Every structure is written in structure tokens, then in C-alpha cells.
PDB file of C-alpha atoms and ligand atoms in Angstrom:
ATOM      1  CA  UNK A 267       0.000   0.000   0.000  1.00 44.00           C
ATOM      2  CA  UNK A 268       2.710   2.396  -0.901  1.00 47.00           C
ATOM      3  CA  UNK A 269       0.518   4.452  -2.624  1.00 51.00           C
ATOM      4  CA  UNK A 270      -0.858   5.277   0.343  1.00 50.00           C
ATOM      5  CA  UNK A 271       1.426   6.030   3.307  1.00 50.00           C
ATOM      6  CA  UNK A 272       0.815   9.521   4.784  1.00 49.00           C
ATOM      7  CA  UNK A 273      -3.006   9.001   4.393  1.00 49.00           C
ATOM      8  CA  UNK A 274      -4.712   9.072   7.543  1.00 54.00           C
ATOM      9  CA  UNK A 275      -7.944   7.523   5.893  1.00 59.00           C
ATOM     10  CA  UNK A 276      -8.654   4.970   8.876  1.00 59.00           C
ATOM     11  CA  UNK A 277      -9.742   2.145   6.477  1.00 60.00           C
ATOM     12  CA  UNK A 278      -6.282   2.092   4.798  1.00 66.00           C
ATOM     13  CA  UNK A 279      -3.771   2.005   7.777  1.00 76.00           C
ATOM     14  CA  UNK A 280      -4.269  -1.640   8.709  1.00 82.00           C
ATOM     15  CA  UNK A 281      -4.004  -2.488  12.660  1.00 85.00           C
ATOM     16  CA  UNK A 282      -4.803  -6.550  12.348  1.00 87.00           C
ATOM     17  CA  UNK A 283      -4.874  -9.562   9.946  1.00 85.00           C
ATOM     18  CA  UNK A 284      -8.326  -9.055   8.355  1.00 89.00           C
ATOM     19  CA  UNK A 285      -7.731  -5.943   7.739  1.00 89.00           C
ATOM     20  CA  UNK A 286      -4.477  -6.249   5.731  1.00 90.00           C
ATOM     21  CA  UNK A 287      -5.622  -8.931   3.503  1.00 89.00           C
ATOM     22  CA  UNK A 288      -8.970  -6.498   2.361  1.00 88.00           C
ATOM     23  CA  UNK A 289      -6.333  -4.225   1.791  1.00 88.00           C
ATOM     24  CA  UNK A 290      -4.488  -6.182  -0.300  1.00 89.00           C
ATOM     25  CA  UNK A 291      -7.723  -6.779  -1.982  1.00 88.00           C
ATOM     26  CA  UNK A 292      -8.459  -3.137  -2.983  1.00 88.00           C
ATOM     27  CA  UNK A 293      -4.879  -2.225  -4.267  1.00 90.00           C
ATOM     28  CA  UNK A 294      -5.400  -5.550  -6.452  1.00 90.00           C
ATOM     29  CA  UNK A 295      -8.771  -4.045  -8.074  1.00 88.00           C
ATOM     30  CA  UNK A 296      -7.344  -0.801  -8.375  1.00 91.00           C
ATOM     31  CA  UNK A 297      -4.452  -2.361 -10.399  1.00 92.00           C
ATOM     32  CA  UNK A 298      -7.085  -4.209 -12.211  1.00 89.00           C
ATOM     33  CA  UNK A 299      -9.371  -0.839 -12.749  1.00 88.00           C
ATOM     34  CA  UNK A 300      -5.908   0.814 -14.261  1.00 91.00           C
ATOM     35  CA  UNK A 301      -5.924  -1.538 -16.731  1.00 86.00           C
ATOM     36  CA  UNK A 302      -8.981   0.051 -18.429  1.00 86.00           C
ATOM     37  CA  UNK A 303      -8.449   4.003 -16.744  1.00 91.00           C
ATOM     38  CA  UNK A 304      -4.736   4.180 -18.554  1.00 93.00           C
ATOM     39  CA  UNK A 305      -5.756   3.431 -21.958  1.00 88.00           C
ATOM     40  CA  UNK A 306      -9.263   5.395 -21.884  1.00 91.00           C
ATOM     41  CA  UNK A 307      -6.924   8.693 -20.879  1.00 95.00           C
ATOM     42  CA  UNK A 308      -3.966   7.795 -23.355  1.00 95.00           C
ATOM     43  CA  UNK A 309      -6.713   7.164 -25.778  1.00 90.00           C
ATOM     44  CA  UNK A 310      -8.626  10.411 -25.542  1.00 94.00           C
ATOM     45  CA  UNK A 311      -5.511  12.862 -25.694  1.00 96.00           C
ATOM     46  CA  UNK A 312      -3.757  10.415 -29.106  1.00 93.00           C
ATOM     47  CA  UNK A 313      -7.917  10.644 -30.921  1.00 90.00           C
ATOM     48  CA  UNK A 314      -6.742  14.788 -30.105  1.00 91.00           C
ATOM     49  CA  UNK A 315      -3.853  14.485 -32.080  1.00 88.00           C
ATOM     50  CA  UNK A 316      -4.671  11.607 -34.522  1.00 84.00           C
ATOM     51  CA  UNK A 317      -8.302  12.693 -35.674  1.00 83.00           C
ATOM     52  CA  UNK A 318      -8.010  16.211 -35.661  1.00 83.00           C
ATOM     53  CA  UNK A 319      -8.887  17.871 -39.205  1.00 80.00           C
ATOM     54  CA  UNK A 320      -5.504  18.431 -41.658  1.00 81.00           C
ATOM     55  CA  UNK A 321      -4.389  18.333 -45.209  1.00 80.00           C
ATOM     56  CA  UNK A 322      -3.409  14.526 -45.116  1.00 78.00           C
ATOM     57  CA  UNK A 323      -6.475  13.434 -43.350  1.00 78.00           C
ATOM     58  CA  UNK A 324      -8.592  10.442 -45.050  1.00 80.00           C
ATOM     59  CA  UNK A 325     -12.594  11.376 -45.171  1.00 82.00           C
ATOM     60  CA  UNK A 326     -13.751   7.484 -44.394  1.00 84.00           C
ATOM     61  CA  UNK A 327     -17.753   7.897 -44.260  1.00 87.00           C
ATOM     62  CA  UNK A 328     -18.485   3.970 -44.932  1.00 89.00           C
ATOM     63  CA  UNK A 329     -16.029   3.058 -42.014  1.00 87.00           C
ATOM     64  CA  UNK A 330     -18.378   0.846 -39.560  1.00 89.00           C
ATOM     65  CA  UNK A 331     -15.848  -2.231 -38.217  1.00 89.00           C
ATOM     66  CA  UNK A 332     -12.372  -3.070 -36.972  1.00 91.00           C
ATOM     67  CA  UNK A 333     -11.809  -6.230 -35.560  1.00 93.00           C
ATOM     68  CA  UNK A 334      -9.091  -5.167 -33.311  1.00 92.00           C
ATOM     69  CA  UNK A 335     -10.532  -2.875 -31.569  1.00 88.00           C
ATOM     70  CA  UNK A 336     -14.115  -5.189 -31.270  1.00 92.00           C
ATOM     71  CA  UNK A 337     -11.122  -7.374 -29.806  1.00 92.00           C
ATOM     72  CA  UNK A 338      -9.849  -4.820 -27.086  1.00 86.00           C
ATOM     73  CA  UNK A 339     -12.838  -3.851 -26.237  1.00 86.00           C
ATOM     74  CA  UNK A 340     -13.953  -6.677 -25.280  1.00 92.00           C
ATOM     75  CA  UNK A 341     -11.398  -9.126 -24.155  1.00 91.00           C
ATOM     76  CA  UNK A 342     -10.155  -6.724 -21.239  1.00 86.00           C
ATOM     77  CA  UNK A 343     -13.027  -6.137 -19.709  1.00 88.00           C
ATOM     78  CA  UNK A 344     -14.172  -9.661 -19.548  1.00 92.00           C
ATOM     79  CA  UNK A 345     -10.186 -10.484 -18.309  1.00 89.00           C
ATOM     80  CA  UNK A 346     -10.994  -7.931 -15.557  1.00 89.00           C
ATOM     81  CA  UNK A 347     -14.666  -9.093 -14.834  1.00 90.00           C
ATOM     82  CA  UNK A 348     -13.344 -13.180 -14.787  1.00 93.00           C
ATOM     83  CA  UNK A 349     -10.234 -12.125 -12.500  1.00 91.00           C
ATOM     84  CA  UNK A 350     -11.869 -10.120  -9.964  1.00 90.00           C
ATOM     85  CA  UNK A 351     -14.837 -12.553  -9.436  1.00 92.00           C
ATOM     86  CA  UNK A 352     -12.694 -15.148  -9.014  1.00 93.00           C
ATOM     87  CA  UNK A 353     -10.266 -13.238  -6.096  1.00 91.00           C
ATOM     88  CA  UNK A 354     -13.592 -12.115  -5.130  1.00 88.00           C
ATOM     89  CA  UNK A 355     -15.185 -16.013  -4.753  1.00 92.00           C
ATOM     90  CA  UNK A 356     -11.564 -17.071  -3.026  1.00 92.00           C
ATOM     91  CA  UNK A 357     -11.599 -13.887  -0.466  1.00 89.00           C
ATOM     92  CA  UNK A 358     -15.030 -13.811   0.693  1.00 89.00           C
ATOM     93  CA  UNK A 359     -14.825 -17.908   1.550  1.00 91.00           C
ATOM     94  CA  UNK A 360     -11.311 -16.627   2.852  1.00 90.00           C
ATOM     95  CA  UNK A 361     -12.256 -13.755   5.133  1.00 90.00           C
ATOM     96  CA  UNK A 362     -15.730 -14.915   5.770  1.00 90.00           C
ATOM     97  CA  UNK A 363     -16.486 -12.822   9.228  1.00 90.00           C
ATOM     98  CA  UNK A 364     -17.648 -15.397  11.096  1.00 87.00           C
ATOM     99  CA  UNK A 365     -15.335 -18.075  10.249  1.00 88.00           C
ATOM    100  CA  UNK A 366     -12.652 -18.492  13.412  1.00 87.00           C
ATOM    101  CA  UNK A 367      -8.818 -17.039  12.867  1.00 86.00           C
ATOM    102  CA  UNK A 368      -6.168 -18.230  14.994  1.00 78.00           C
ATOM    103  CA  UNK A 369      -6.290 -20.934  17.395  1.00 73.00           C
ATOM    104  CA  UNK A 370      -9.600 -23.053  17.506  1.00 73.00           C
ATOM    105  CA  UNK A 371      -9.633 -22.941  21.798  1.00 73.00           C
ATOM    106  CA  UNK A 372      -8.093 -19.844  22.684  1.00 83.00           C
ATOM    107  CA  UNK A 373     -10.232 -16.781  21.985  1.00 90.00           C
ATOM    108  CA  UNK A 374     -11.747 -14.033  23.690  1.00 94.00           C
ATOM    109  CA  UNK A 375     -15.363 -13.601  24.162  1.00 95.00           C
ATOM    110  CA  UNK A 376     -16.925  -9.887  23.608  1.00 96.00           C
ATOM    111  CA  UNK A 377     -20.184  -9.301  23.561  1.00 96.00           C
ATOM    112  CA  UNK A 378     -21.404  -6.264  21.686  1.00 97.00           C
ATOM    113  CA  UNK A 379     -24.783  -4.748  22.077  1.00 96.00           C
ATOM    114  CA  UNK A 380     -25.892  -2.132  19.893  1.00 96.00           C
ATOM    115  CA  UNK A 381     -28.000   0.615  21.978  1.00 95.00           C
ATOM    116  CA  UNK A 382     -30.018   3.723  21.140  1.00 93.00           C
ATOM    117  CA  UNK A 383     -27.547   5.570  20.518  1.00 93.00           C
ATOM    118  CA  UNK A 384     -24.068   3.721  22.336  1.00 95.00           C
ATOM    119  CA  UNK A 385     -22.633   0.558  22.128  1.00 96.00           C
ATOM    120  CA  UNK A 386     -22.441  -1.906  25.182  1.00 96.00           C
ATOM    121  CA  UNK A 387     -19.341  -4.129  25.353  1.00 96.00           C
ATOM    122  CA  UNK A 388     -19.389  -6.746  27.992  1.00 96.00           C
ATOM    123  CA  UNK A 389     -17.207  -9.448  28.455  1.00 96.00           C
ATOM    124  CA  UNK A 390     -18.427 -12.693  29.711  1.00 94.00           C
ATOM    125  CA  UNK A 391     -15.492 -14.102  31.013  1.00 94.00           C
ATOM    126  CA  UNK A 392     -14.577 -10.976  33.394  1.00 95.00           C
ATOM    127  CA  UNK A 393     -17.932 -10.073  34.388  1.00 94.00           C
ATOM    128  CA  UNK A 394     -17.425  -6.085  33.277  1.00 95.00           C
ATOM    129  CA  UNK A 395     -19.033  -4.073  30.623  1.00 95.00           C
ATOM    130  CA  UNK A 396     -18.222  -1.233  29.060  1.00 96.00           C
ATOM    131  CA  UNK A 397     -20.383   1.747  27.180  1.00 96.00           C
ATOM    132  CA  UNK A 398     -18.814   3.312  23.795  1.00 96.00           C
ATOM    133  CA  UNK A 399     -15.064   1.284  24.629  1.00 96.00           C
ATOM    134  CA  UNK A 400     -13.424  -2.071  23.879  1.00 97.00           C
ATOM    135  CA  UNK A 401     -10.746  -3.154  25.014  1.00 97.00           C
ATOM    136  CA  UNK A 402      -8.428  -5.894  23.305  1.00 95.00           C
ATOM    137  CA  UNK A 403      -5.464  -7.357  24.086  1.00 95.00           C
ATOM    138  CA  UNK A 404      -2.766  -7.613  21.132  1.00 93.00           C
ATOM    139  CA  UNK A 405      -2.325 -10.578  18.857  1.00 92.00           C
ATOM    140  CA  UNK A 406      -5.214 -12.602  20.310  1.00 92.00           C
ATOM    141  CA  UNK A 407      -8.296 -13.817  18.312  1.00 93.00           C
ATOM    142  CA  UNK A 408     -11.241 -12.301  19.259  1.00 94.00           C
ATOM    143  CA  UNK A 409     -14.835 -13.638  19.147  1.00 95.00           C
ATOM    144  CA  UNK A 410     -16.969 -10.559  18.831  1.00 96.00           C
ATOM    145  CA  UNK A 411     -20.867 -11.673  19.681  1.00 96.00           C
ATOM    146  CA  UNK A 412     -23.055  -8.708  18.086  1.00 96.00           C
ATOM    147  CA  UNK A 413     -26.800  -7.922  18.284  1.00 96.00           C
ATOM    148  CA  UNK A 414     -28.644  -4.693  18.695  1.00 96.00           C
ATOM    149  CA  UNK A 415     -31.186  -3.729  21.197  1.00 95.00           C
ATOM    150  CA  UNK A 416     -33.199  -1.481  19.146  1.00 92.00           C
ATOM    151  CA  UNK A 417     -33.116  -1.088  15.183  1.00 93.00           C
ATOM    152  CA  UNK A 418     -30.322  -2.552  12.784  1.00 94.00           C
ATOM    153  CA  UNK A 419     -26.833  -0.894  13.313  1.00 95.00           C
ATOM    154  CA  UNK A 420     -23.684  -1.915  11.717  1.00 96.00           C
ATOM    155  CA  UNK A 421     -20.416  -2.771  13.937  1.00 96.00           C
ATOM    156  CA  UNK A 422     -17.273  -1.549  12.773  1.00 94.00           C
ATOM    157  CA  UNK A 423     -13.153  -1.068  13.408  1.00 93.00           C
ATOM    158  CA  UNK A 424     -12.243   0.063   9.775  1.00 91.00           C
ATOM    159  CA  UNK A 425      -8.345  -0.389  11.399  1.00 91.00           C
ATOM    160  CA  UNK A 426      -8.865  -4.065  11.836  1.00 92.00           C
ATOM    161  CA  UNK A 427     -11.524  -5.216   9.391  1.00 87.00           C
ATOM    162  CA  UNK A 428     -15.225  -6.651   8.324  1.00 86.00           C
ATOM    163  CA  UNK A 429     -17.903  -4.666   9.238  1.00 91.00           C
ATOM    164  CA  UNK A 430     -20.801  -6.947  11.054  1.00 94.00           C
ATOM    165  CA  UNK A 431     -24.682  -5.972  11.286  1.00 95.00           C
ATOM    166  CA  UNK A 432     -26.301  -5.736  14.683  1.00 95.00           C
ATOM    167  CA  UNK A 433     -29.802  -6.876  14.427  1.00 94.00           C
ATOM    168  CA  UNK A 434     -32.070  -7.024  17.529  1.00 94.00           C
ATOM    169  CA  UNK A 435     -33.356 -10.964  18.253  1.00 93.00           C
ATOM    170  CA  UNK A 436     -30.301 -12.002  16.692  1.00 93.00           C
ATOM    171  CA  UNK A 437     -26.920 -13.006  16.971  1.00 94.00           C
ATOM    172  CA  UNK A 438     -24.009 -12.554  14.162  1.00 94.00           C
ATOM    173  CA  UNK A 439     -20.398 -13.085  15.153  1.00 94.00           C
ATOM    174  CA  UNK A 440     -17.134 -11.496  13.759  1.00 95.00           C
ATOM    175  CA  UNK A 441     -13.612 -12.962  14.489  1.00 94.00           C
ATOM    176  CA  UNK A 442     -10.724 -10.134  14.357  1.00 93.00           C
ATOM    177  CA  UNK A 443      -7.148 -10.052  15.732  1.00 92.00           C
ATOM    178  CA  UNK A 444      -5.140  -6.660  16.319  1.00 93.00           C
ATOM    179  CA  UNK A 445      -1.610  -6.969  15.316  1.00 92.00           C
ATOM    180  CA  UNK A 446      -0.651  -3.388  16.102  1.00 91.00           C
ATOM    181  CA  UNK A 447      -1.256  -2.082  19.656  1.00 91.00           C
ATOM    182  CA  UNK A 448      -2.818   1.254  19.393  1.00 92.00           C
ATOM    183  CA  UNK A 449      -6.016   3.521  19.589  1.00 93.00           C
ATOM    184  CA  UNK A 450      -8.272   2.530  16.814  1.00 93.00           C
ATOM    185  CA  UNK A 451     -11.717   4.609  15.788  1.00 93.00           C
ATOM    186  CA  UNK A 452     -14.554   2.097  16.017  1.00 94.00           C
ATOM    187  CA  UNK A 453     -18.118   3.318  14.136  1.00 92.00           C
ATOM    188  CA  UNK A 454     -21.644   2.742  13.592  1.00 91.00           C
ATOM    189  CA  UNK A 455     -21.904   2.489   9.580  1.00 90.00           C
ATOM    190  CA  UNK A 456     -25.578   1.430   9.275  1.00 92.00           C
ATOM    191  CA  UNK A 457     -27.514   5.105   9.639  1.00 93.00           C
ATOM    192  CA  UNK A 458     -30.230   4.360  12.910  1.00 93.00           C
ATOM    193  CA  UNK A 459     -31.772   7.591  14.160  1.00 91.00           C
ATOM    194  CA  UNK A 460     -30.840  10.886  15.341  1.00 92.00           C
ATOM    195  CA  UNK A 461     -28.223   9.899  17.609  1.00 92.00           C
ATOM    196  CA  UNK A 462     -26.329   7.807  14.905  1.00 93.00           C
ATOM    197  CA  UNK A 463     -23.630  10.502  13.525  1.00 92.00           C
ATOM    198  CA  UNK A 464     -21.845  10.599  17.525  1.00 92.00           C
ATOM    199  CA  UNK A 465     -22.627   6.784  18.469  1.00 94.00           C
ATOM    200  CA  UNK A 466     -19.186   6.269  17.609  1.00 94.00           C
ATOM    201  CA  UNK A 467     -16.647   4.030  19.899  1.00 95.00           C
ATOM    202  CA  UNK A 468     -12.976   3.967  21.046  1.00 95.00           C
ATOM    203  CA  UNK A 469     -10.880   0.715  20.369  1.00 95.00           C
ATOM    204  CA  UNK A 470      -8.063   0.258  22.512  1.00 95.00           C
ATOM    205  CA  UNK A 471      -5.463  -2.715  21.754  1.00 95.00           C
ATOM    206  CA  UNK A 472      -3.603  -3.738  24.885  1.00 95.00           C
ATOM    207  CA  UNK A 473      -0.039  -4.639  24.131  1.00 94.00           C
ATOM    208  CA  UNK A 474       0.126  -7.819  26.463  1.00 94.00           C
ATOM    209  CA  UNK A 475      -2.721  -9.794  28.195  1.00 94.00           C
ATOM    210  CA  UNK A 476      -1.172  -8.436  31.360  1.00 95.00           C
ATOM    211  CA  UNK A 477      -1.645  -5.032  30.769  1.00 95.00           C
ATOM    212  CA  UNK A 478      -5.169  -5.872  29.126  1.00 95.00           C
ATOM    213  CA  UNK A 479      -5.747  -8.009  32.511  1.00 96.00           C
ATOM    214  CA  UNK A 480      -4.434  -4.344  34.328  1.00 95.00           C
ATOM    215  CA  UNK A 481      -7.741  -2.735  32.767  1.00 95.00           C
ATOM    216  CA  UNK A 482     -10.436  -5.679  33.420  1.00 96.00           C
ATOM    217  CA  UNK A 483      -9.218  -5.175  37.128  1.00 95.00           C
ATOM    218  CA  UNK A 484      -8.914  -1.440  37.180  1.00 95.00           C
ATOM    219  CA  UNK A 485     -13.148  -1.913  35.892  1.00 95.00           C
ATOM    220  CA  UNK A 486     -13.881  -4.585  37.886  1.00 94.00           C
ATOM    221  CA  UNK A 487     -14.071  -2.048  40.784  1.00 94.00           C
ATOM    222  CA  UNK A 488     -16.446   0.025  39.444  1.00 93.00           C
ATOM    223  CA  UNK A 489     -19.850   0.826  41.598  1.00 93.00           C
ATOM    224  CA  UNK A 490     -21.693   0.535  38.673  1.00 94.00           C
ATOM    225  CA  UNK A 491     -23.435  -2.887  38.447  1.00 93.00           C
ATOM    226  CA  UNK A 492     -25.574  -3.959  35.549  1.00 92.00           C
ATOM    227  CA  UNK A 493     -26.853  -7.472  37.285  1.00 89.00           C
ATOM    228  CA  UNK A 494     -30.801  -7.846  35.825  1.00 90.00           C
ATOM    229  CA  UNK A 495     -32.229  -7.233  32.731  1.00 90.00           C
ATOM    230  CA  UNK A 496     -33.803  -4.266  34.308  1.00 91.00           C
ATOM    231  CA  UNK A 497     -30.561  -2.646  35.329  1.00 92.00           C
ATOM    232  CA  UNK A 498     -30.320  -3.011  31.442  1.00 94.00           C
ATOM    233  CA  UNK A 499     -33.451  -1.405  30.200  1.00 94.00           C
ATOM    234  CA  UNK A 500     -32.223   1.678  32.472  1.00 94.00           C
ATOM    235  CA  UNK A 501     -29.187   1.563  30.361  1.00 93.00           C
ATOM    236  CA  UNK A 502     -30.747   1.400  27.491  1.00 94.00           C
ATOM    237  CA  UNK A 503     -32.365   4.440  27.655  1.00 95.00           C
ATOM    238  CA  UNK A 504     -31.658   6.465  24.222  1.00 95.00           C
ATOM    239  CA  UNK A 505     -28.838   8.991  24.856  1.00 94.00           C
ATOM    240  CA  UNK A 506     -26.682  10.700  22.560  1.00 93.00           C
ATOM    241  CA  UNK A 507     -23.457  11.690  22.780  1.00 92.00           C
ATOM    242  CA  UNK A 508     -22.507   9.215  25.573  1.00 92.00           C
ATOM    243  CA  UNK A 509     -19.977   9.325  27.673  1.00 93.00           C
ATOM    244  CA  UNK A 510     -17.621   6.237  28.684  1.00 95.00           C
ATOM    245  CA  UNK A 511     -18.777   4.082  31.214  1.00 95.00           C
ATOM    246  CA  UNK A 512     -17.568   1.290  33.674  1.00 96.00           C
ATOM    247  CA  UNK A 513     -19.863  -1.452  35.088  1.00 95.00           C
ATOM    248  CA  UNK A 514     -18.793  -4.344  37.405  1.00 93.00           C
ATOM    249  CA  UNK A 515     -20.905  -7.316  38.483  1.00 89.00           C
ATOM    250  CA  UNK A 516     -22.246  -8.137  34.743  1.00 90.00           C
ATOM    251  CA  UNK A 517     -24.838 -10.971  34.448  1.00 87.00           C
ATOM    252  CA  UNK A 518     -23.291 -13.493  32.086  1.00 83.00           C
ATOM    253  CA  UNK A 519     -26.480 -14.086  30.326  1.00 88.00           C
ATOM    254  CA  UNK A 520     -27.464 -10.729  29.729  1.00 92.00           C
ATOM    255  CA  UNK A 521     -26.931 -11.358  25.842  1.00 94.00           C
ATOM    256  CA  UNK A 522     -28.429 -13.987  25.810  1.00 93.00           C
ATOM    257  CA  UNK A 523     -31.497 -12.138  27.455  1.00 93.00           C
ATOM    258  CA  UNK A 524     -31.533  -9.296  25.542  1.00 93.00           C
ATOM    259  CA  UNK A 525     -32.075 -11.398  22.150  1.00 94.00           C
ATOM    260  CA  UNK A 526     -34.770 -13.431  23.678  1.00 93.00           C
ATOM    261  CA  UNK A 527     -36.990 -10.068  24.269  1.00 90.00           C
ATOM    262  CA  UNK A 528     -37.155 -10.314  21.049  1.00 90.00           C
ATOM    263  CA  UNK A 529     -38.392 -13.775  20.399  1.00 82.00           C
ATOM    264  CA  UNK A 530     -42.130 -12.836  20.903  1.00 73.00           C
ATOM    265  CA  UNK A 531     -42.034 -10.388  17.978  1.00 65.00           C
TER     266      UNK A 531
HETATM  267 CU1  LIG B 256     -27.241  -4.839   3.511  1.00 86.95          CU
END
């Protein structure tokens, strides 16, 4: 991605695995799309030179057909349409979100909960939660559990990859690892309501499991308990702009709970 360093376009500074092979994946296209872009301008500026009116010209009304350029025009882009569907068949098996990265039994359980307008991060295996804030630790495969407790939203660390829906009675999963410790931007891209343009998050990638274990304890001692779905539905009382929040003492089956409200629908 050469072509690229000194942008500060989040998308295109990768931070983790996924993310570097989609990247990979859009310089390949736009290699591919030069292939047609290059001749269409060197094209248009020789037609300048070649067609314009002069004493030698050749007045051709009857002209209708050359094979050739039937031949160009049509052979590259069906070479471009053939290639990219097929490195777009082998990527999307490849990088399929929900299919696990890393090692099979050691991964770390996040659940995400999409709220009016905030996201809820809790971790099952810590009993904490956090509003509008994940924290990951580096190099570790992470099992993100999504849904949404309100209308469809769209999870999203443009840094480290695949963007993931959030839909409410459902569950969709999305495996990333961070390879670069770091502050990452983490958005909403699936518009949900007035709150949506600031229901943005902060992604924060621990450099060791120690220092990511430092934080679960430093929250663990929070006063703020979610431990019933009602302590929930308080939470989830549309706000905008939200601030970040600690919470200790999280029921491990408040996921779980949260999608079943839905079930009656
Ligand atoms: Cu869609």
C-alpha cells in the first residue's frame, strides 16, 4: 500500500490480519481498474492528435468495423470481470467474518450490544461491561458476539476489518485479531436515528494480556453494576453523545437475554 502512506484515511492504515488482507484486496482491483483508466486517458488525448482535421487526413464515411478494436474492447473487460470474481469467490470464503482465525480454543469472548444511541461491550469471562469502549489485548483472536437492542446498526473497526450488522433478536459473530497495539476509531456504519452521527466508539489494543488483565481489574471495581435485565433497560435508555462508562458485576447471560426479548415479535 505504498501508494498510500501519509493518508490518515482509517480504512487504509491496517491495525490486524483481516484488515491487511482487504487491503491487499483493494490495491489488487485498483491495479485491475488501471488496466482500463490508462488506456481510456492515453486514448482520448492520441484521438486529439490523430483525428483532428488536416491536409493529409482520409474522409472514411463507410467506415463501420475493426476487428481489433471489437477485440480490445472486449477481451479486457471480460479479463478484468473473470479475475476479480474469481479473487472475489476465493476472499469472501477466505475472510468470511464469522469463520474463526487463529487458534480453535483460545479466543476471547466480547459481547457487543448495539443501543439507542451507544454501544455496550461486555465481556463474559470478566464479568465487566463497558459503554462506547473495547478493550483488546494484542495478537489474540477475538470472538466478537453482536446484536442490537433497538433497530439494525452496523459494527465496525475500519483499522482491523469486516464490518458486522447488529440486528435485535439475533446473533451474528465477527472474528478479528489486532496486530498493532494502538487507539483505533470504532463506528456505527448502518444510519439508525438521530443519535447515529456521535454513536461512535474507542478501540483500545492492549499490548500484552497483562496489561489488558491491568484494565479488566482497574473496571472490575467500578460501583456501577448492571446485574438484571432491568438494570439493562435503564441503560438502554436512548442517549446521545454518551460518555464512557464502567460497570462491574455483569450478568453473564445478559446477551443472551436481551435477544430473547425479542423472540415474541
Ligand atoms: Cu445490507
Amino acid at each position: 500500500m505504498l501508494l498510500f502512506n501519509g493518508c490518515s484515511v482509517d480504512f487504509l492504515s491496517a491495525g490486524g490480519k483481516i484488515a491487511t488482507e482487504e487491503h491487499k484486496l483493494i490495491f489488487i482491483s485498483f491495479i485491475l481498474m488501471l488496466f482500463v483508466v490508462l488506456p481510456v486517458i492515453f486514448m482520448t488525448i492520441f484521438f486529439i492528435f490523430r483525428y483532428k482535421a488536416s491536409k493529409n487526413s482520409v474522409y472514411l464515411p463507410d467506415w463501420n468495423k475493426s476487428n481489433i478494436i471489437e477485440m480490445i474492447i472486449w477481451i479486457i473487460p471480460i479479463f478484468i470481470i473473470f479475475f476479480l470474481g474469481l479473487i472475489t469467490w476465493k476472499t469472501t470464503h477466505k475472510l468470511d467474518p464469522s469463520k474463526i482465525i487463529g487458534s480453535k480454543n483460545n479466543y476471547l469472548e466480547i459481547h457487543v450490544i448495539a443501543l439507542d444511541w451507544k454501544w455496550l461491550f461486555i465481556y463474559p469471562k470478566y464479568s465487566i461491561g463497558i459503554i462506547n469502549k473495547v478493550i483488546i489485548p494484542l495478537n489474540t483472536t477475538i470472538m466478537f458476539r453482536i446484536t442490537s437492542n433497538s433497530v439494525m446498526n452496523s459494527f465496525f473497526i475500519p483499522n482491523l476489518g469486516s464490518q458486522v450488522y447488529a440486528m435485535p433478536g439475533m446473533s451474528t459473530k465477527l472474528y478479528l485479531i489486532a496486530n498493532k497495539s494502538g487507539i483505533y476509531h470504532g463506528i456505527s456504519s448502518n444510519y439508525s436515528g438521530i443519535g447515529f452521527s456521535n454513536m461512535k466508539f474507542i478501540a483500545y489494543v492492549e499490548p500484552t494480556y497483562k496489561s489488558f488483565l491491568k484494565c479488566v481489574n482497574f473496571i472490575k471495581k467500578s460501583k456501577f453494576k448492571i446485574n438484571t435485565i432491568f438494570d439493562f433497560e435503564k441503560l438502554a435508555i436512548p442517549t446521545t453523545n454518551n460518555f464512557i462508562e464502567y460497570y462491574s458485576c455483569i450478568n453473564n447471560n445478559l446477551f443472551f437475554q436481551i435477544i430473547n426479548k425479542f423472540k415474541n415479535y
